[in-house]
Amino acid sequence: MKKRPLIAGNWKMYKTASEAVTLVQTLKAAAHTVSNVTIVICPPFTALSEVSKVLNDTSIDLGAQNMYCAPEGAFTGEISPTMLKDTGCRYVILGHSERRQYFKEDDILIHEKVKTALKYSLIPIVCVGETLTARDAKKHFDVVKTQCDESIGCLEKEDIARVIIAYEPVWAIGTGKTATPDQAEQMHSYIRRLLNERYSQEVGSRIPILYGGSVKPDNTKSLMEKPNIDGALVGGASLKAESFAQIIQEAQQSYEAENPS
Ligand code: PGA
């Protein structure tokens, strides 16, 4: 039995609040017929409140793209878990490779953020993934192992059970180069094994592992068919209602094909 897929849209630094509302209204209409996919959208902070109002009477969930690891304080320019909760967020993306690369976030900080998100009842979507240099040097498993160990390695059992992992190879993000379904599955099953060893088989089997990196309507099915791919974190293709809705439909069809009712 496969898990119900989770498809999350990471809008990055795109869309003003009014543009976001227009996009989400179209999406809401398109998502009407979807019952077997958990849909999460992660607009920029400035659009969260407005988008939240539009999502009020839908099953689409709201997430943020980042968060600081304190509930409040003198941290100019940062945003706290309580502020995110206040806008209606249920999820938060943490440790995205763009945060790691451009804003120098490391696994120690990401670990603090994960713990804080959990403490304030936000579901963290923790991103891991190797660069092309690391993959070419055949160090991709080592890199991802270190990221997993350091960012989510020593959580309490009830906390790890609420974490979502997103495997996003850096070389596949925004480049149009998707990892092949086999490459993605290889890493997903590796991450699953790490979780089984560090926590337990029961925990490992329950944690959703999403794939991210140039997910498009035409590659969704082949990725979703893999046993350890439980959903997708979608960047570029989530900025258009049509392509994001198609990805959701593909995920729903793959799920239904494997779990006939
Ligand atoms: P992409 O981005 O789908 O545009 O490659 C994915 C991500 O960065 O989460």
PDB file of N, CA and C in Angstrom, residues 29-85:
ATOM      1  N   ALA A  29     -10.456  25.987  -7.646  1.00  0.00           N
ATOM      2  CA  ALA A  29     -11.477  25.427  -8.542  1.00  0.00           C
ATOM      3  C   ALA A  29     -10.977  24.110  -9.138  1.00  0.00           C
ATOM      4  N   ALA A  30      -9.695  24.087  -9.526  1.00  0.00           N
ATOM      5  CA  ALA A  30      -9.136  22.890 -10.171  1.00  0.00           C
ATOM      6  C   ALA A  30      -8.994  21.732  -9.182  1.00  0.00           C
ATOM      7  N   ALA A  31      -8.762  22.050  -7.925  1.00  0.00           N
ATOM      8  CA  ALA A  31      -8.503  21.002  -6.924  1.00  0.00           C
ATOM      9  C   ALA A  31      -9.788  20.414  -6.353  1.00  0.00           C
ATOM     10  N   HIS A  32     -10.894  20.939  -6.807  1.00  0.00           N
ATOM     11  CA  HIS A  32     -12.193  20.558  -6.283  1.00  0.00           C
ATOM     12  C   HIS A  32     -12.453  19.042  -6.319  1.00  0.00           C
ATOM     13  N   THR A  33     -11.980  18.410  -7.389  1.00  0.00           N
ATOM     14  CA  THR A  33     -12.290  16.989  -7.578  1.00  0.00           C
ATOM     15  C   THR A  33     -11.246  16.065  -6.946  1.00  0.00           C
ATOM     16  N   VAL A  34     -10.273  16.643  -6.271  1.00  0.00           N
ATOM     17  CA  VAL A  34      -9.175  15.821  -5.732  1.00  0.00           C
ATOM     18  C   VAL A  34      -9.479  15.393  -4.304  1.00  0.00           C
ATOM     19  N   SER A  35      -9.454  14.076  -4.070  1.00  0.00           N
ATOM     20  CA  SER A  35      -9.750  13.649  -2.705  1.00  0.00           C
ATOM     21  C   SER A  35      -8.630  12.806  -2.107  1.00  0.00           C
ATOM     22  N   ASN A  36      -7.708  12.327  -2.949  1.00  0.00           N
ATOM     23  CA  ASN A  36      -6.692  11.408  -2.431  1.00  0.00           C
ATOM     24  C   ASN A  36      -5.282  11.976  -2.426  1.00  0.00           C
ATOM     25  N   VAL A  37      -5.192  13.296  -2.443  1.00  0.00           N
ATOM     26  CA  VAL A  37      -3.868  13.929  -2.422  1.00  0.00           C
ATOM     27  C   VAL A  37      -3.891  15.033  -1.368  1.00  0.00           C
ATOM     28  N   THR A  38      -2.860  15.100  -0.551  1.00  0.00           N
ATOM     29  CA  THR A  38      -2.719  16.235   0.360  1.00  0.00           C
ATOM     30  C   THR A  38      -2.016  17.352  -0.412  1.00  0.00           C
ATOM     31  N   ILE A  39      -2.671  18.493  -0.498  1.00  0.00           N
ATOM     32  CA  ILE A  39      -2.118  19.607  -1.278  1.00  0.00           C
ATOM     33  C   ILE A  39      -1.688  20.714  -0.308  1.00  0.00           C
ATOM     34  N   VAL A  40      -0.460  21.179  -0.494  1.00  0.00           N
ATOM     35  CA  VAL A  40       0.052  22.259   0.353  1.00  0.00           C
ATOM     36  C   VAL A  40       0.609  23.338  -0.562  1.00  0.00           C
ATOM     37  N   ILE A  41       0.278  24.582  -0.282  1.00  0.00           N
ATOM     38  CA  ILE A  41       0.948  25.633  -1.055  1.00  0.00           C
ATOM     39  C   ILE A  41       1.711  26.562  -0.120  1.00  0.00           C
ATOM     40  N   CYS A  42       2.887  26.949  -0.581  1.00  0.00           N
ATOM     41  CA  CYS A  42       3.795  27.746   0.244  1.00  0.00           C
ATOM     42  C   CYS A  42       4.122  29.062  -0.464  1.00  0.00           C
ATOM     43  N   PRO A  43       3.245  30.044  -0.314  1.00  0.00           N
ATOM     44  CA  PRO A  43       3.493  31.357  -0.935  1.00  0.00           C
ATOM     45  C   PRO A  43       4.522  32.147  -0.112  1.00  0.00           C
ATOM     46  N   PRO A  44       4.944  33.302  -0.613  1.00  0.00           N
ATOM     47  CA  PRO A  44       5.826  34.165   0.191  1.00  0.00           C
ATOM     48  C   PRO A  44       5.087  34.663   1.440  1.00  0.00           C
ATOM     49  N   PHE A  45       5.839  35.077   2.453  1.00  0.00           N
ATOM     50  CA  PHE A  45       5.239  35.512   3.722  1.00  0.00           C
ATOM     51  C   PHE A  45       4.156  36.572   3.523  1.00  0.00           C
ATOM     52  N   THR A  46       4.428  37.518   2.609  1.00  0.00           N
ATOM     53  CA  THR A  46       3.518  38.668   2.458  1.00  0.00           C
ATOM     54  C   THR A  46       2.161  38.262   1.894  1.00  0.00           C
ATOM     55  N   ALA A  47       2.069  37.060   1.352  1.00  0.00           N
ATOM     56  CA  ALA A  47       0.785  36.626   0.771  1.00  0.00           C
ATOM     57  C   ALA A  47       0.058  35.628   1.669  1.00  0.00           C
ATOM     58  N   LEU A  48       0.689  35.198   2.774  1.00  0.00           N
ATOM     59  CA  LEU A  48       0.104  34.101   3.561  1.00  0.00           C
ATOM     60  C   LEU A  48      -1.306  34.418   4.071  1.00  0.00           C
ATOM     61  N   SER A  49      -1.474  35.607   4.656  1.00  0.00           N
ATOM     62  CA  SER A  49      -2.777  35.913   5.259  1.00  0.00           C
ATOM     63  C   SER A  49      -3.886  35.946   4.222  1.00  0.00           C
ATOM     64  N   GLU A  50      -3.615  36.600   3.087  1.00  0.00           N
ATOM     65  CA  GLU A  50      -4.642  36.701   2.043  1.00  0.00           C
ATOM     66  C   GLU A  50      -4.969  35.327   1.465  1.00  0.00           C
ATOM     67  N   VAL A  51      -3.932  34.538   1.212  1.00  0.00           N
ATOM     68  CA  VAL A  51      -4.140  33.199   0.648  1.00  0.00           C
ATOM     69  C   VAL A  51      -4.902  32.331   1.653  1.00  0.00           C
ATOM     70  N   SER A  52      -4.576  32.475   2.907  1.00  0.00           N
ATOM     71  CA  SER A  52      -5.232  31.694   3.950  1.00  0.00           C
ATOM     72  C   SER A  52      -6.749  31.915   3.923  1.00  0.00           C
ATOM     73  N   LYS A  53      -7.155  33.161   3.698  1.00  0.00           N
ATOM     74  CA  LYS A  53      -8.600  33.459   3.655  1.00  0.00           C
ATOM     75  C   LYS A  53      -9.263  32.711   2.499  1.00  0.00           C
ATOM     76  N   VAL A  54      -8.587  32.670   1.357  1.00  0.00           N
ATOM     77  CA  VAL A  54      -9.164  31.988   0.188  1.00  0.00           C
ATOM     78  C   VAL A  54      -9.242  30.477   0.439  1.00  0.00           C
ATOM     79  N   LEU A  55      -8.289  29.951   1.199  1.00  0.00           N
ATOM     80  CA  LEU A  55      -8.240  28.492   1.409  1.00  0.00           C
ATOM     81  C   LEU A  55      -9.149  28.013   2.532  1.00  0.00           C
ATOM     82  N   ASN A  56      -9.725  28.947   3.219  1.00  0.00           N
ATOM     83  CA  ASN A  56     -10.513  28.647   4.402  1.00  0.00           C
ATOM     84  C   ASN A  56     -11.493  27.487   4.266  1.00  0.00           C
ATOM     85  N   ASP A  57     -12.234  27.471   3.169  1.00  0.00           N
ATOM     86  CA  ASP A  57     -13.263  26.438   3.019  1.00  0.00           C
ATOM     87  C   ASP A  57     -12.803  25.328   2.074  1.00  0.00           C
ATOM     88  N   THR A  58     -11.480  25.095   1.995  1.00  0.00           N
ATOM     89  CA  THR A  58     -10.972  24.047   1.096  1.00  0.00           C
ATOM     90  C   THR A  58     -10.134  23.065   1.905  1.00  0.00           C
ATOM     91  N   SER A  59      -9.712  21.989   1.232  1.00  0.00           N
ATOM     92  CA  SER A  59      -8.827  21.042   1.925  1.00  0.00           C
ATOM     93  C   SER A  59      -7.363  21.337   1.590  1.00  0.00           C
ATOM     94  N   ILE A  60      -7.115  22.420   0.882  1.00  0.00           N
ATOM     95  CA  ILE A  60      -5.716  22.773   0.561  1.00  0.00           C
ATOM     96  C   ILE A  60      -5.079  23.385   1.803  1.00  0.00           C
ATOM     97  N   ASP A  61      -3.871  22.913   2.133  1.00  0.00           N
ATOM     98  CA  ASP A  61      -3.182  23.410   3.317  1.00  0.00           C
ATOM     99  C   ASP A  61      -2.179  24.492   2.958  1.00  0.00           C
ATOM    100  N   LEU A  62      -1.851  25.279   3.974  1.00  0.00           N
ATOM    101  CA  LEU A  62      -0.930  26.395   3.779  1.00  0.00           C
ATOM    102  C   LEU A  62       0.407  26.116   4.463  1.00  0.00           C
ATOM    103  N   GLY A  63       1.486  26.495   3.792  1.00  0.00           N
ATOM    104  CA  GLY A  63       2.810  26.351   4.387  1.00  0.00           C
ATOM    105  C   GLY A  63       3.641  27.589   4.130  1.00  0.00           C
ATOM    106  N   ALA A  64       4.708  27.744   4.913  1.00  0.00           N
ATOM    107  CA  ALA A  64       5.646  28.855   4.696  1.00  0.00           C
ATOM    108  C   ALA A  64       6.951  28.282   4.152  1.00  0.00           C
ATOM    109  N   GLN A  65       7.812  29.165   3.677  1.00  0.00           N
ATOM    110  CA  GLN A  65       9.043  28.703   3.023  1.00  0.00           C
ATOM    111  C   GLN A  65      10.252  28.725   3.943  1.00  0.00           C
ATOM    112  N   ASN A  66      10.083  29.287   5.128  1.00  0.00           N
ATOM    113  CA  ASN A  66      11.210  29.413   6.049  1.00  0.00           C
ATOM    114  C   ASN A  66      10.666  29.918   7.370  1.00  0.00           C
ATOM    115  N   MET A  67      11.524  29.920   8.387  1.00  0.00           N
ATOM    116  CA  MET A  67      11.094  30.358   9.711  1.00  0.00           C
ATOM    117  C   MET A  67      12.332  30.483  10.574  1.00  0.00           C
ATOM    118  N   TYR A  68      12.300  31.365  11.562  1.00  0.00           N
ATOM    119  CA  TYR A  68      13.419  31.432  12.500  1.00  0.00           C
ATOM    120  C   TYR A  68      13.129  30.542  13.715  1.00  0.00           C
ATOM    121  N   CYS A  69      14.217  30.199  14.449  1.00  0.00           N
ATOM    122  CA  CYS A  69      14.032  29.221  15.523  1.00  0.00           C
ATOM    123  C   CYS A  69      13.781  29.866  16.886  1.00  0.00           C
ATOM    124  N   ALA A  70      12.960  30.906  16.922  1.00  0.00           N
ATOM    125  CA  ALA A  70      12.561  31.482  18.213  1.00  0.00           C
ATOM    126  C   ALA A  70      11.131  31.990  18.048  1.00  0.00           C
ATOM    127  N   PRO A  71      10.352  31.959  19.128  1.00  0.00           N
ATOM    128  CA  PRO A  71       8.950  32.384  19.010  1.00  0.00           C
ATOM    129  C   PRO A  71       8.794  33.888  18.845  1.00  0.00           C
ATOM    130  N   GLU A  72       9.751  34.654  19.367  1.00  0.00           N
ATOM    131  CA  GLU A  72       9.761  36.108  19.185  1.00  0.00           C
ATOM    132  C   GLU A  72      11.123  36.615  19.640  1.00  0.00           C
ATOM    133  N   GLY A  73      11.396  37.892  19.414  1.00  0.00           N
ATOM    134  CA  GLY A  73      12.659  38.442  19.896  1.00  0.00           C
ATOM    135  C   GLY A  73      13.255  39.450  18.941  1.00  0.00           C
ATOM    136  N   ALA A  74      14.440  39.941  19.319  1.00  0.00           N
ATOM    137  CA  ALA A  74      15.117  40.969  18.521  1.00  0.00           C
ATOM    138  C   ALA A  74      15.897  40.293  17.394  1.00  0.00           C
ATOM    139  N   PHE A  75      15.181  39.882  16.380  1.00  0.00           N
ATOM    140  CA  PHE A  75      15.803  39.203  15.231  1.00  0.00           C
ATOM    141  C   PHE A  75      15.295  39.888  13.960  1.00  0.00           C
ATOM    142  N   THR A  76      15.819  41.049  13.703  1.00  0.00           N
ATOM    143  CA  THR A  76      15.332  41.888  12.606  1.00  0.00           C
ATOM    144  C   THR A  76      15.240  41.115  11.289  1.00  0.00           C
ATOM    145  N   GLY A  77      14.075  41.202  10.699  1.00  0.00           N
ATOM    146  CA  GLY A  77      13.897  40.592   9.374  1.00  0.00           C
ATOM    147  C   GLY A  77      13.465  39.140   9.407  1.00  0.00           C
ATOM    148  N   GLU A  78      13.377  38.560  10.591  1.00  0.00           N
ATOM    149  CA  GLU A  78      13.010  37.133  10.662  1.00  0.00           C
ATOM    150  C   GLU A  78      11.514  36.967  10.952  1.00  0.00           C
ATOM    151  N   ILE A  79      11.064  35.727  10.834  1.00  0.00           N
ATOM    152  CA  ILE A  79       9.650  35.433  11.078  1.00  0.00           C
ATOM    153  C   ILE A  79       9.550  34.219  11.995  1.00  0.00           C
ATOM    154  N   SER A  80       8.585  34.258  12.908  1.00  0.00           N
ATOM    155  CA  SER A  80       8.558  33.217  13.945  1.00  0.00           C
ATOM    156  C   SER A  80       7.454  32.182  13.691  1.00  0.00           C
ATOM    157  N   PRO A  81       7.572  31.027  14.359  1.00  0.00           N
ATOM    158  CA  PRO A  81       6.541  29.998  14.208  1.00  0.00           C
ATOM    159  C   PRO A  81       5.160  30.484  14.655  1.00  0.00           C
ATOM    160  N   THR A  82       5.125  31.296  15.707  1.00  0.00           N
ATOM    161  CA  THR A  82       3.816  31.762  16.176  1.00  0.00           C
ATOM    162  C   THR A  82       3.191  32.711  15.149  1.00  0.00           C
ATOM    163  N   MET A  83       4.028  33.492  14.478  1.00  0.00           N
ATOM    164  CA  MET A  83       3.498  34.381  13.422  1.00  0.00           C
ATOM    165  C   MET A  83       2.948  33.554  12.267  1.00  0.00           C
ATOM    166  N   LEU A  84       3.642  32.476  11.931  1.00  0.00           N
ATOM    167  CA  LEU A  84       3.173  31.614  10.835  1.00  0.00           C
ATOM    168  C   LEU A  84       1.863  30.939  11.208  1.00  0.00           C
ATOM    169  N   LYS A  85       1.798  30.444  12.434  1.00  0.00           N
ATOM    170  CA  LYS A  85       0.559  29.804  12.889  1.00  0.00           C
ATOM    171  C   LYS A  85      -0.597  30.799  12.823  1.00  0.00           C
TER     172      LYS A  85
END
